[in-house]
Amino acid sequence: MNLTLKIWRQKNAGTKGKFEKYKLTDISTESSFLEMLDVLNEKLINENQEPIAFDHDCREGICGTCGLYINGRPHGPEKGTTTCQLHMRKFKDGDVITIEPWRAKAFPIVRDLIVDRSAFDLILQAGGYTSVNTGNAPDANSIPIPKLDSDRAFESAACIGCGACVATCKNASAMLFVSAKVSHLALLPQGRIEAAERVQKMVAKMDELGFGNCTNTYACEMECPKNISVSNIARMNREFIKAKIFAEVPTAVETGD
Amino acid sequence: MYSSITKKVIMSLMGLFLITFLLVHLSLNLTLIISSSKDTFNLAAHFMGTNPVVKVLEVVLFGGFIIHIFWGIVLFFQNWAARPHSYAVWNHSQETFFSKYMIHTGALILAFLAIHLLDFWYKSRFSGGMPITQIDGIKYDDMGQLVLDKFKSPAYCSLYVIFLIFMGFHLDHAFQSALQSLGINHSKYTPFFKKFSRFLAVVITIGYISIPIVIYFIL
């Protein structure tokens, strides 16, 4: 198939970027989207031009590294799919494909289609963990957990942190990502111990990093490659409201001051 | 500054409060077109204008509007700032439609509110010159006559219908979104709440629109 690509080129965060047009011929319909870009980059290298920088790692749809804004949608037109799992058979011969990086204040562009998503790491560092003693793995059934809770925790934990939710949200809000991380721990007894502290710290960090506010457009849920549900956002709101109203404040003696 | 979730909680609580106001206001207004005389409506208007409890609630209501509008604008600017460079191609098709335009429909409702308050609330309270009616020998402001006169103008009537439709768009997203912001999302009840949200928007909008329409064409 023959394609015209309009790709965002930008040297670094400090410079102004612009779209460049590229023509590709004889692309196999069976190649993946990233393989198609590989072909383009080979061509550019052979022509002594700078190849297009884009993020990718596992190419199996589980690492969350790839992420391109394709024809106005994160990870392209296929539902529940990462960019690397998108195949060219989803496009038509002669298509013009516009490829942009994620755009959000909290995700500055590094180069071309690569953005810096370390804001997500900072949110996780703020509270996306449980404090447990290391040692032998505990027996799997020592703490009974309702099946539905464990299933839902698992579904929330499926979030790969790719940033598609932020990219597609009209407000560049990170609520789906943060709520998935809050949820998968809040649903399990091990995570409940630090639940009140966690949700407040992670939301505070999210706000501090310049993500927008959620206005419940639910675009994130529609575009998430892992089909993370917005019910996670409601759960996080619930956890947050509960923590703000009911969480005890330690006394001076308890904090050791 | 409040956290993003706190701001949303304030927005939703105020929004739900304003929906209850819309229902009360609508039920009183409907007396004008349902009842055979203007008396019921005029007595209700008199009660709403003079009862001390209602007067306190009126201040609370204005507060609710101001808080809802203020934080709505703050959220809009924060969200706008969160994406300094927008996309060249943006496929909006995946979003629930009216949720994208809350600030726009909200701004239209604000403009409508200003016109509405000036023509009825301000006129009946402050500017004087109200028509007078007698019910059981006691004189009352004839609010009903004021409304009837206003809506005999086709331009004024259409203005209301158009603004009320935009209010309907705002309401379509409002109720279910408020519940989501308050953390109320449940596999059993949320599908119903979403349908109820649309039902509420349609009923309130049709209810309000019926008043100028009935007055213009029938009364």
Tab-separated table of C-alpha atoms in Angstrom:
chain	number	residue	atom	x	y	z
A	1	MET	CA	0.000	0.000	0.000
A	2	ASN	CA	1.063	3.596	-0.628
A	3	LEU	CA	0.821	6.175	2.096
A	4	THR	CA	1.414	9.845	2.778
A	5	LEU	CA	2.621	10.555	6.299
A	6	LYS	CA	2.454	13.912	8.022
A	7	ILE	CA	4.822	13.609	10.951
A	8	TRP	CA	5.640	16.114	13.675
A	9	ARG	CA	9.376	16.919	13.655
A	10	GLN	CA	10.951	18.822	16.525
A	11	LYS	CA	14.658	18.914	17.396
A	12	ASN	CA	14.215	19.318	21.151
A	13	ALA	CA	11.972	20.806	23.813
A	14	GLY	CA	13.365	24.279	23.210
A	15	THR	CA	12.860	24.530	19.467
A	16	LYS	CA	9.703	24.993	17.439
A	17	GLY	CA	8.458	21.918	15.635
A	18	LYS	CA	6.563	21.494	12.384
A	19	PHE	CA	4.939	18.815	10.263
A	20	GLU	CA	6.976	17.136	7.513
A	21	LYS	CA	5.393	15.152	4.688
A	22	TYR	CA	6.755	11.747	3.680
A	23	LYS	CA	5.620	9.413	0.923
A	24	LEU	CA	5.921	5.667	1.383
A	25	THR	CA	5.326	3.035	-1.284
A	26	ASP	CA	4.846	-0.733	-1.147
A	27	ILE	CA	4.125	-1.034	2.557
A	28	SER	CA	2.856	-4.491	3.485
A	29	THR	CA	-0.631	-4.538	4.961
A	30	GLU	CA	0.681	-7.150	7.395
A	31	SER	CA	3.362	-4.879	8.854
A	32	SER	CA	2.747	-3.172	12.163
A	33	PHE	CA	2.540	0.607	12.465
A	34	LEU	CA	5.992	0.774	14.034
A	35	GLU	CA	7.452	-1.496	11.336
A	36	MET	CA	6.071	0.921	8.781
A	37	LEU	CA	7.937	3.723	10.596
A	38	ASP	CA	11.052	1.514	10.646
A	39	VAL	CA	10.842	1.280	6.856
A	40	LEU	CA	10.541	5.054	6.657
A	41	ASN	CA	13.542	5.520	8.955
A	42	GLU	CA	15.673	3.098	6.906
A	43	LYS	CA	14.793	5.136	3.857
A	44	LEU	CA	15.663	8.400	5.629
A	45	ILE	CA	18.997	6.993	6.837
A	46	ASN	CA	19.848	5.814	3.299
A	47	GLU	CA	19.087	9.324	2.066
A	48	ASN	CA	21.365	10.768	4.775
A	49	GLN	CA	18.444	12.376	6.576
A	50	GLU	CA	17.740	12.400	10.286
A	51	PRO	CA	15.470	9.432	11.180
A	52	ILE	CA	12.244	10.058	13.097
A	53	ALA	CA	12.588	9.591	16.839
A	54	PHE	CA	9.763	7.613	18.432
A	55	ASP	CA	9.449	5.606	21.639
A	56	HIS	CA	9.069	1.835	21.543
A	57	ASP	CA	10.325	-1.129	23.501
A	58	CYS	CA	8.575	-4.506	23.824
A	59	ARG	CA	6.380	-4.208	20.718
A	60	GLU	CA	4.062	-6.696	22.384
A	61	GLY	CA	1.575	-4.199	23.797
A	62	ILE	CA	2.536	-4.628	27.424
A	63	CYS	CA	5.313	-2.169	28.261
A	64	GLY	CA	3.538	1.137	27.657
A	65	THR	CA	6.515	2.740	25.929
A	66	CYS	CA	5.063	3.334	22.492
A	67	GLY	CA	2.417	5.941	22.022
A	68	LEU	CA	1.654	8.023	18.949
A	69	TYR	CA	-1.259	10.316	18.252
A	70	ILE	CA	-2.469	8.880	14.951
A	71	ASN	CA	-5.112	10.738	12.951
A	72	GLY	CA	-6.395	12.440	16.067
A	73	ARG	CA	-6.493	9.392	18.318
A	74	PRO	CA	-3.936	7.982	20.740
A	75	HIS	CA	-2.615	4.626	19.517
A	76	GLY	CA	-4.660	5.039	16.329
A	77	PRO	CA	-8.103	3.860	15.265
A	78	GLU	CA	-8.172	0.365	16.789
A	79	LYS	CA	-9.878	0.063	20.183
A	80	GLY	CA	-7.978	-1.493	23.069
A	81	THR	CA	-4.701	-1.550	21.149
A	82	THR	CA	-1.287	0.024	21.623
A	83	THR	CA	0.510	1.637	18.679
A	84	CYS	CA	2.849	-1.363	18.325
A	85	GLN	CA	-0.091	-3.750	18.022
A	86	LEU	CA	-1.767	-1.631	15.351
A	87	HIS	CA	-1.397	-3.066	11.855
A	88	MET	CA	-1.369	-1.348	8.505
A	89	ARG	CA	-4.354	-3.409	7.340
A	90	LYS	CA	-6.432	-1.008	9.449
A	91	PHE	CA	-5.571	1.725	6.933
A	92	LYS	CA	-6.446	2.108	3.278
A	93	ASP	CA	-4.175	2.462	0.279
A	94	GLY	CA	-3.528	6.162	-0.415
A	95	ASP	CA	-4.361	7.263	3.160
A	96	VAL	CA	-2.846	10.411	4.609
A	97	ILE	CA	-1.810	9.615	8.188
A	98	THR	CA	-1.051	12.418	10.630
A	99	ILE	CA	1.280	11.405	13.449
A	100	GLU	CA	1.779	13.674	16.454
A	101	PRO	CA	3.361	13.272	19.862
A	102	TRP	CA	1.261	13.257	23.072
A	103	ARG	CA	0.529	16.891	23.842
A	104	ALA	CA	0.311	18.011	27.461
A	105	LYS	CA	2.117	20.551	29.587
A	106	ALA	CA	3.143	17.729	31.938
A	107	PHE	CA	4.606	15.690	29.028
A	108	PRO	CA	7.234	17.953	27.416
A	109	ILE	CA	8.482	16.900	23.985
A	110	VAL	CA	11.993	15.428	24.013
A	111	ARG	CA	12.386	15.049	20.266
A	112	ASP	CA	10.020	14.475	17.323
A	113	LEU	CA	7.412	12.018	18.616
A	114	ILE	CA	9.062	11.274	21.971
A	115	VAL	CA	7.654	12.914	25.094
A	116	ASP	CA	8.974	12.856	28.638
A	117	ARG	CA	6.471	10.897	30.729
A	118	SER	CA	8.490	10.912	33.943
A	119	ALA	CA	5.598	12.866	35.513
A	120	PHE	CA	3.878	9.471	35.815
A	121	ASP	CA	6.907	8.064	37.660
A	122	LEU	CA	6.811	10.992	40.082
A	123	ILE	CA	3.124	10.308	40.818
A	124	LEU	CA	3.917	6.649	41.491
A	125	GLN	CA	6.823	7.614	43.733
A	126	ALA	CA	4.458	9.841	45.702
A	127	GLY	CA	2.291	6.920	46.823
A	128	GLY	CA	1.894	4.110	44.324
A	129	TYR	CA	3.426	1.464	46.560
A	130	THR	CA	2.819	-0.613	49.667
A	131	SER	CA	5.324	-0.700	52.513
A	132	VAL	CA	6.018	-4.349	53.283
A	133	ASN	CA	8.888	-6.216	54.837
A	134	THR	CA	10.881	-8.172	52.329
A	135	GLY	CA	11.496	-11.863	52.905
A	136	ASN	CA	9.943	-15.041	51.684
A	137	ALA	CA	6.836	-14.738	49.550
A	138	PRO	CA	3.795	-15.120	51.834
A	139	ASP	CA	1.399	-17.986	51.212
A	140	ALA	CA	-0.988	-16.955	48.460
A	141	ASN	CA	-4.111	-17.825	50.410
A	142	SER	CA	-3.137	-16.463	53.832
A	143	ILE	CA	-5.271	-13.360	53.291
A	144	PRO	CA	-8.701	-14.134	51.853
A	145	ILE	CA	-9.758	-11.675	49.141
A	146	PRO	CA	-13.178	-11.652	47.428
A	147	LYS	CA	-12.867	-12.857	43.846
A	148	LEU	CA	-14.512	-9.744	42.404
A	149	ASP	CA	-12.088	-7.481	44.299
A	150	SER	CA	-9.061	-9.395	43.100
A	151	ASP	CA	-10.392	-9.370	39.525
A	152	ARG	CA	-11.035	-5.631	39.640
A	153	ALA	CA	-7.645	-4.939	41.211
A	154	PHE	CA	-6.109	-6.979	38.420
A	155	GLU	CA	-8.054	-5.074	35.749
A	156	SER	CA	-6.882	-1.755	37.225
A	157	ALA	CA	-3.325	-3.009	37.442
A	158	ALA	CA	-3.445	-3.712	33.706
A	159	CYS	CA	-2.690	0.012	33.188
A	160	ILE	CA	0.649	0.206	31.379
A	161	GLY	CA	1.140	3.925	32.041
A	162	CYS	CA	1.410	4.823	28.345
A	163	GLY	CA	-0.255	8.212	28.818
A	164	ALA	CA	-2.975	7.792	26.169
A	165	CYS	CA	-5.563	8.983	28.707
A	166	VAL	CA	-3.700	12.254	29.219
A	167	ALA	CA	-3.108	12.578	25.478
A	168	THR	CA	-6.758	12.212	24.528
A	169	CYS	CA	-8.333	14.106	27.435
A	170	LYS	CA	-9.388	17.564	26.347
A	171	ASN	CA	-8.047	18.778	29.699
A	172	ALA	CA	-4.850	16.692	29.626
A	173	SER	CA	-5.984	15.163	32.905
A	174	ALA	CA	-4.159	12.166	34.371
A	175	MET	CA	-7.135	10.978	36.412
A	176	LEU	CA	-7.536	7.626	34.647
A	177	PHE	CA	-3.887	6.683	35.166
A	178	VAL	CA	-3.753	7.848	38.789
A	179	SER	CA	-7.110	6.265	39.605
A	180	ALA	CA	-6.025	2.921	38.122
A	181	LYS	CA	-2.928	2.987	40.322
A	182	VAL	CA	-4.899	4.084	43.398
A	183	SER	CA	-7.579	1.461	42.702
A	184	HIS	CA	-5.448	-1.614	42.231
A	185	LEU	CA	-3.937	-1.054	45.666
A	186	ALA	CA	-7.090	0.250	47.380
A	187	LEU	CA	-9.008	-2.881	46.400
A	188	LEU	CA	-6.597	-5.225	48.163
A	189	PRO	CA	-6.102	-5.613	51.929
A	190	GLN	CA	-2.341	-5.076	51.639
A	191	GLY	CA	-2.944	-1.748	49.925
A	192	ARG	CA	-5.702	-0.578	52.270
A	193	ILE	CA	-3.219	0.076	55.059
A	194	GLU	CA	-1.800	3.142	53.333
A	195	ALA	CA	-4.902	3.921	51.237
A	196	ALA	CA	-5.844	7.269	52.790
A	197	GLU	CA	-2.308	8.605	52.714
A	198	ARG	CA	-1.671	7.268	49.200
A	199	VAL	CA	-4.640	8.845	47.465
A	200	GLN	CA	-3.947	12.281	48.970
A	201	LYS	CA	-0.253	12.192	48.085
A	202	MET	CA	-0.787	10.952	44.538
A	203	VAL	CA	-3.542	13.477	43.792
A	204	ALA	CA	-1.421	16.304	45.237
A	205	LYS	CA	1.513	15.261	43.043
A	206	MET	CA	-0.734	14.992	39.981
A	207	ASP	CA	-2.029	18.536	40.557
A	208	GLU	CA	1.462	19.879	41.193
A	209	LEU	CA	2.758	18.500	37.877
A	210	GLY	CA	0.279	20.535	35.836
A	211	PHE	CA	-2.189	17.928	34.613
A	212	GLY	CA	-5.713	19.230	33.995
A	213	ASN	CA	-8.875	18.472	35.960
A	214	CYS	CA	-11.286	15.689	35.094
A	215	THR	CA	-14.547	16.838	33.508
A	216	ASN	CA	-15.968	13.336	32.999
A	217	THR	CA	-15.904	13.338	29.213
A	218	TYR	CA	-14.844	9.665	29.439
A	219	ALA	CA	-12.648	9.974	26.336
A	220	CYS	CA	-9.855	8.332	28.364
A	221	GLU	CA	-11.844	5.143	28.867
A	222	MET	CA	-12.696	4.982	25.165
A	223	GLU	CA	-9.076	5.388	24.086
A	224	CYS	CA	-7.255	3.384	26.760
A	225	PRO	CA	-5.343	0.511	25.109
A	226	LYS	CA	-5.969	-1.570	28.236
A	227	ASN	CA	-9.678	-0.637	28.538
A	228	ILE	CA	-9.258	0.811	32.027
A	229	SER	CA	-12.713	1.852	33.243
A	230	VAL	CA	-13.694	5.316	34.503
A	231	SER	CA	-15.231	3.552	37.500
A	232	ASN	CA	-11.648	3.738	38.786
A	233	ILE	CA	-11.906	7.534	38.718
A	234	ALA	CA	-15.063	7.388	40.820
A	235	ARG	CA	-13.308	5.018	43.219
A	236	MET	CA	-10.407	7.430	43.541
A	237	ASN	CA	-12.817	10.346	44.138
A	238	ARG	CA	-14.490	8.234	46.816
A	239	GLU	CA	-11.169	7.323	48.416
A	240	PHE	CA	-10.065	10.951	48.296
A	241	ILE	CA	-13.264	12.360	49.807
A	242	LYS	CA	-13.202	9.670	52.510
A	243	ALA	CA	-9.558	10.387	53.319
A	244	LYS	CA	-10.039	14.172	53.429
A	245	ILE	CA	-13.049	13.939	55.732
A	246	PHE	CA	-12.308	10.968	57.954
A	247	ALA	CA	-8.544	10.366	58.028
A	248	GLU	CA	-7.197	11.045	61.527
A	249	VAL	CA	-4.473	13.655	61.945
A	250	PRO	CA	-1.565	12.418	64.100
A	251	THR	CA	-1.060	14.275	67.369
A	252	ALA	CA	2.261	15.914	68.259
A	253	VAL	CA	3.173	12.899	70.414
A	254	GLU	CA	2.405	10.492	67.601
A	255	THR	CA	4.539	12.354	65.061
A	256	GLY	CA	7.362	12.631	67.631
A	257	ASP	CA	7.515	16.442	67.571
B	1	MET	CA	-5.650	26.265	46.223
B	2	TYR	CA	-7.987	23.292	46.503
B	3	SER	CA	-6.988	19.992	44.912
B	4	SER	CA	-8.485	19.050	41.551
B	5	ILE	CA	-10.877	16.561	43.140
B	6	THR	CA	-12.037	19.017	45.827
B	7	LYS	CA	-12.833	21.560	43.111
B	8	LYS	CA	-14.839	18.951	41.227
B	9	VAL	CA	-16.699	17.976	44.398
B	10	ILE	CA	-17.631	21.622	44.992
B	11	MET	CA	-18.789	21.933	41.372
B	12	SER	CA	-20.938	18.827	41.601
B	13	LEU	CA	-22.522	19.662	44.969
B	14	MET	CA	-23.410	23.151	43.762
B	15	GLY	CA	-24.635	21.703	40.462
B	16	LEU	CA	-26.950	19.242	42.203
B	17	PHE	CA	-28.229	22.058	44.407
B	18	LEU	CA	-28.981	24.158	41.325
B	19	ILE	CA	-30.860	21.211	39.762
B	20	THR	CA	-33.146	21.060	42.813
B	21	PHE	CA	-33.723	24.788	42.403
B	22	LEU	CA	-34.623	24.285	38.739
B	23	LEU	CA	-37.222	21.691	39.745
B	24	VAL	CA	-38.810	23.966	42.385
B	25	HIS	CA	-38.796	26.937	40.003
B	26	LEU	CA	-40.316	24.811	37.231
B	27	SER	CA	-43.107	23.415	39.389
B	28	LEU	CA	-44.105	26.945	40.478
B	29	ASN	CA	-43.974	28.270	36.913
B	30	LEU	CA	-46.118	25.464	35.581
B	31	THR	CA	-48.995	26.654	37.784
B	32	LEU	CA	-49.266	29.618	35.432
B	33	ILE	CA	-50.143	27.481	32.419
B	34	ILE	CA	-51.896	24.611	34.210
B	35	SER	CA	-54.164	26.614	36.525
B	36	SER	CA	-57.131	28.419	34.998
B	37	SER	CA	-56.290	31.740	36.677
B	38	LYS	CA	-53.047	33.544	37.429
B	39	ASP	CA	-53.884	33.557	41.145
B	40	THR	CA	-52.004	30.404	42.139
B	41	PHE	CA	-48.885	31.642	40.389
B	42	ASN	CA	-49.190	35.137	41.848
B	43	LEU	CA	-49.649	33.792	45.370
B	44	ALA	CA	-46.621	31.512	44.898
B	45	ALA	CA	-44.571	34.425	43.543
B	46	HIS	CA	-45.660	36.530	46.527
B	47	PHE	CA	-44.650	33.764	48.928
B	48	MET	CA	-41.260	33.333	47.244
B	49	GLY	CA	-40.673	37.072	47.351
B	50	THR	CA	-41.658	37.706	50.969
B	51	ASN	CA	-41.214	34.565	53.096
B	52	PRO	CA	-38.192	35.075	55.406
B	53	VAL	CA	-36.989	31.455	55.024
B	54	VAL	CA	-37.158	31.731	51.245
B	55	LYS	CA	-35.298	35.043	51.464
B	56	VAL	CA	-32.442	33.316	53.280
B	57	LEU	CA	-32.531	30.470	50.742
B	58	GLU	CA	-32.391	33.056	47.984
B	59	VAL	CA	-29.045	34.276	49.288
B	60	VAL	CA	-27.869	30.646	49.490
B	61	LEU	CA	-29.045	30.139	45.915
B	62	PHE	CA	-27.128	33.162	44.632
B	63	GLY	CA	-24.124	31.821	46.533
B	64	GLY	CA	-24.565	28.454	44.816
B	65	PHE	CA	-24.631	30.086	41.399
B	66	ILE	CA	-21.578	32.225	42.135
B	67	ILE	CA	-19.531	29.303	43.495
B	68	HIS	CA	-20.516	27.042	40.584
B	69	ILE	CA	-19.676	29.728	38.026
B	70	PHE	CA	-16.462	30.813	39.754
B	71	TRP	CA	-14.977	27.311	39.980
B	72	GLY	CA	-16.233	26.455	36.517
B	73	ILE	CA	-14.180	29.325	35.137
B	74	VAL	CA	-11.134	28.422	37.270
B	75	LEU	CA	-11.301	24.798	36.065
B	76	PHE	CA	-11.669	25.934	32.465
B	77	PHE	CA	-8.518	28.050	32.591
B	78	GLN	CA	-6.528	25.368	34.417
B	79	ASN	CA	-7.583	22.761	31.866
B	80	TRP	CA	-6.787	25.109	29.033
B	81	ALA	CA	-3.307	25.703	30.484
B	82	ALA	CA	-2.680	21.948	30.804
B	83	ARG	CA	-2.334	21.681	27.026
B	84	PRO	CA	-0.409	24.682	25.705
B	85	HIS	CA	0.017	23.187	22.215
B	86	SER	CA	-3.084	21.585	20.759
B	87	TYR	CA	-3.276	18.810	18.173
B	88	ALA	CA	-3.458	19.391	14.431
B	89	VAL	CA	-5.943	16.539	14.082
B	90	TRP	CA	-8.266	15.781	16.959
B	91	ASN	CA	-10.850	13.077	16.647
B	92	HIS	CA	-13.503	14.001	19.175
B	93	SER	CA	-15.886	11.222	18.240
B	94	GLN	CA	-15.108	9.082	21.262
B	95	GLU	CA	-16.261	11.545	23.898
B	96	THR	CA	-19.734	11.928	25.327
B	97	PHE	CA	-20.893	14.864	23.252
B	98	PHE	CA	-22.150	17.589	25.602
B	99	SER	CA	-19.414	17.061	28.200
B	100	LYS	CA	-17.005	18.925	25.917
B	101	TYR	CA	-19.082	22.078	25.859
B	102	MET	CA	-19.962	22.627	29.529
B	103	ILE	CA	-18.095	25.948	29.700
B	104	HIS	CA	-19.788	27.154	26.489
B	105	THR	CA	-23.312	26.112	27.425
B	106	GLY	CA	-22.548	27.414	30.928
B	107	ALA	CA	-21.603	30.844	29.547
B	108	LEU	CA	-24.846	30.954	27.543
B	109	ILE	CA	-26.848	30.048	30.645
B	110	LEU	CA	-25.088	32.857	32.521
B	111	ALA	CA	-26.077	35.357	29.819
B	112	PHE	CA	-29.623	34.017	29.941
B	113	LEU	CA	-29.656	34.261	33.726
B	114	ALA	CA	-28.678	37.931	33.537
B	115	ILE	CA	-31.513	38.720	31.090
B	116	HIS	CA	-33.978	36.641	33.091
B	117	LEU	CA	-33.102	38.170	36.451
B	118	LEU	CA	-33.243	41.689	35.071
B	119	ASP	CA	-36.669	41.199	33.459
B	120	PHE	CA	-38.396	39.407	36.325
B	121	TRP	CA	-36.487	39.264	39.593
B	122	TYR	CA	-35.064	42.808	39.483
B	123	LYS	CA	-38.275	44.264	38.115
B	124	SER	CA	-40.494	42.731	40.772
B	125	ARG	CA	-38.190	43.607	43.661
B	126	PHE	CA	-36.515	46.864	42.839
B	127	SER	CA	-37.583	48.773	39.757
B	128	GLY	CA	-41.296	49.028	40.588
B	129	GLY	CA	-44.096	49.637	38.097
B	130	MET	CA	-45.458	46.115	38.518
B	131	PRO	CA	-49.045	45.462	37.377
B	132	ILE	CA	-51.361	44.922	40.370
B	133	THR	CA	-54.012	42.251	40.846
B	134	GLN	CA	-56.538	41.528	43.592
B	135	ILE	CA	-56.999	38.096	45.112
B	136	ASP	CA	-59.757	37.829	47.782
B	137	GLY	CA	-59.654	41.593	48.182
B	138	ILE	CA	-55.936	41.788	48.864
B	139	LYS	CA	-53.594	43.501	46.425
B	140	TYR	CA	-50.667	41.546	45.002
B	141	ASP	CA	-48.015	42.232	42.337
B	142	ASP	CA	-49.323	40.660	39.141
B	143	MET	CA	-46.214	38.667	38.266
B	144	GLY	CA	-48.344	36.388	36.110
B	145	GLN	CA	-49.430	39.289	33.909
B	146	LEU	CA	-45.802	40.403	33.540
B	147	VAL	CA	-44.847	36.919	32.328
B	148	LEU	CA	-47.821	36.711	29.957
B	149	ASP	CA	-47.048	40.133	28.451
B	150	LYS	CA	-43.362	39.280	27.958
B	151	PHE	CA	-44.012	36.001	26.202
B	152	LYS	CA	-46.523	37.526	23.772
B	153	SER	CA	-43.472	38.842	21.922
B	154	PRO	CA	-42.296	36.240	19.374
B	155	ALA	CA	-38.672	37.426	19.642
B	156	TYR	CA	-38.615	37.144	23.437
B	157	CYS	CA	-40.322	33.776	23.246
B	158	SER	CA	-37.776	32.382	20.756
B	159	LEU	CA	-34.893	33.782	22.811
B	160	TYR	CA	-36.108	31.787	25.809
B	161	VAL	CA	-36.638	28.599	23.822
B	162	ILE	CA	-33.120	28.780	22.350
B	163	PHE	CA	-31.439	29.512	25.692
B	164	LEU	CA	-33.443	26.769	27.401
B	165	ILE	CA	-32.308	24.216	24.835
B	166	PHE	CA	-28.701	25.102	25.671
B	167	MET	CA	-29.553	24.700	29.346
B	168	GLY	CA	-30.817	21.223	28.441
B	169	PHE	CA	-27.467	20.403	26.833
B	170	HIS	CA	-25.721	21.524	30.033
B	171	LEU	CA	-28.057	19.396	32.146
B	172	ASP	CA	-27.617	16.324	29.988
B	173	HIS	CA	-24.067	15.922	31.242
B	174	ALA	CA	-24.676	17.453	34.647
B	175	PHE	CA	-26.416	14.942	36.876
B	176	GLN	CA	-24.481	11.766	36.054
B	177	SER	CA	-21.198	13.707	35.942
B	178	ALA	CA	-21.868	15.160	39.403
B	179	LEU	CA	-22.398	11.661	40.781
B	180	GLN	CA	-19.158	10.447	39.184
B	181	SER	CA	-17.257	13.394	40.720
B	182	LEU	CA	-18.707	12.513	44.107
B	183	GLY	CA	-17.409	8.980	43.674
B	184	ILE	CA	-20.826	7.457	43.126
B	185	ASN	CA	-20.279	4.816	40.473
B	186	HIS	CA	-21.706	1.376	40.938
B	187	SER	CA	-22.141	-1.491	38.514
B	188	LYS	CA	-25.748	-1.878	39.607
B	189	TYR	CA	-26.917	1.758	39.667
B	190	THR	CA	-24.726	3.800	37.299
B	191	PRO	CA	-26.458	2.626	34.078
B	192	PHE	CA	-29.744	3.839	35.607
B	193	PHE	CA	-28.220	7.152	36.750
B	194	LYS	CA	-26.982	7.823	33.225
B	195	LYS	CA	-30.443	7.272	31.781
B	196	PHE	CA	-32.008	9.258	34.607
B	197	SER	CA	-29.606	12.128	33.899
B	198	ARG	CA	-30.844	12.387	30.322
B	199	PHE	CA	-34.452	11.945	31.442
B	200	LEU	CA	-34.031	14.790	33.931
B	201	ALA	CA	-32.484	17.053	31.281
B	202	VAL	CA	-35.283	16.333	28.811
B	203	VAL	CA	-38.087	16.731	31.369
B	204	ILE	CA	-36.727	19.985	32.813
B	205	THR	CA	-36.062	21.448	29.364
B	206	ILE	CA	-39.445	20.492	27.912
B	207	GLY	CA	-41.147	21.682	31.092
B	208	TYR	CA	-39.540	25.121	30.902
B	209	ILE	CA	-39.946	25.481	27.140
B	210	SER	CA	-43.635	24.598	27.380
B	211	ILE	CA	-44.286	27.811	29.354
B	212	PRO	CA	-43.383	30.424	26.680
B	213	ILE	CA	-44.787	28.147	23.956
B	214	VAL	CA	-48.154	27.675	25.669
B	215	ILE	CA	-48.382	31.364	26.559
B	216	TYR	CA	-47.581	32.462	22.989
B	217	PHE	CA	-49.757	30.008	21.120
B	218	ILE	CA	-52.594	29.164	23.508
B	219	LEU	CA	-53.098	31.631	26.374
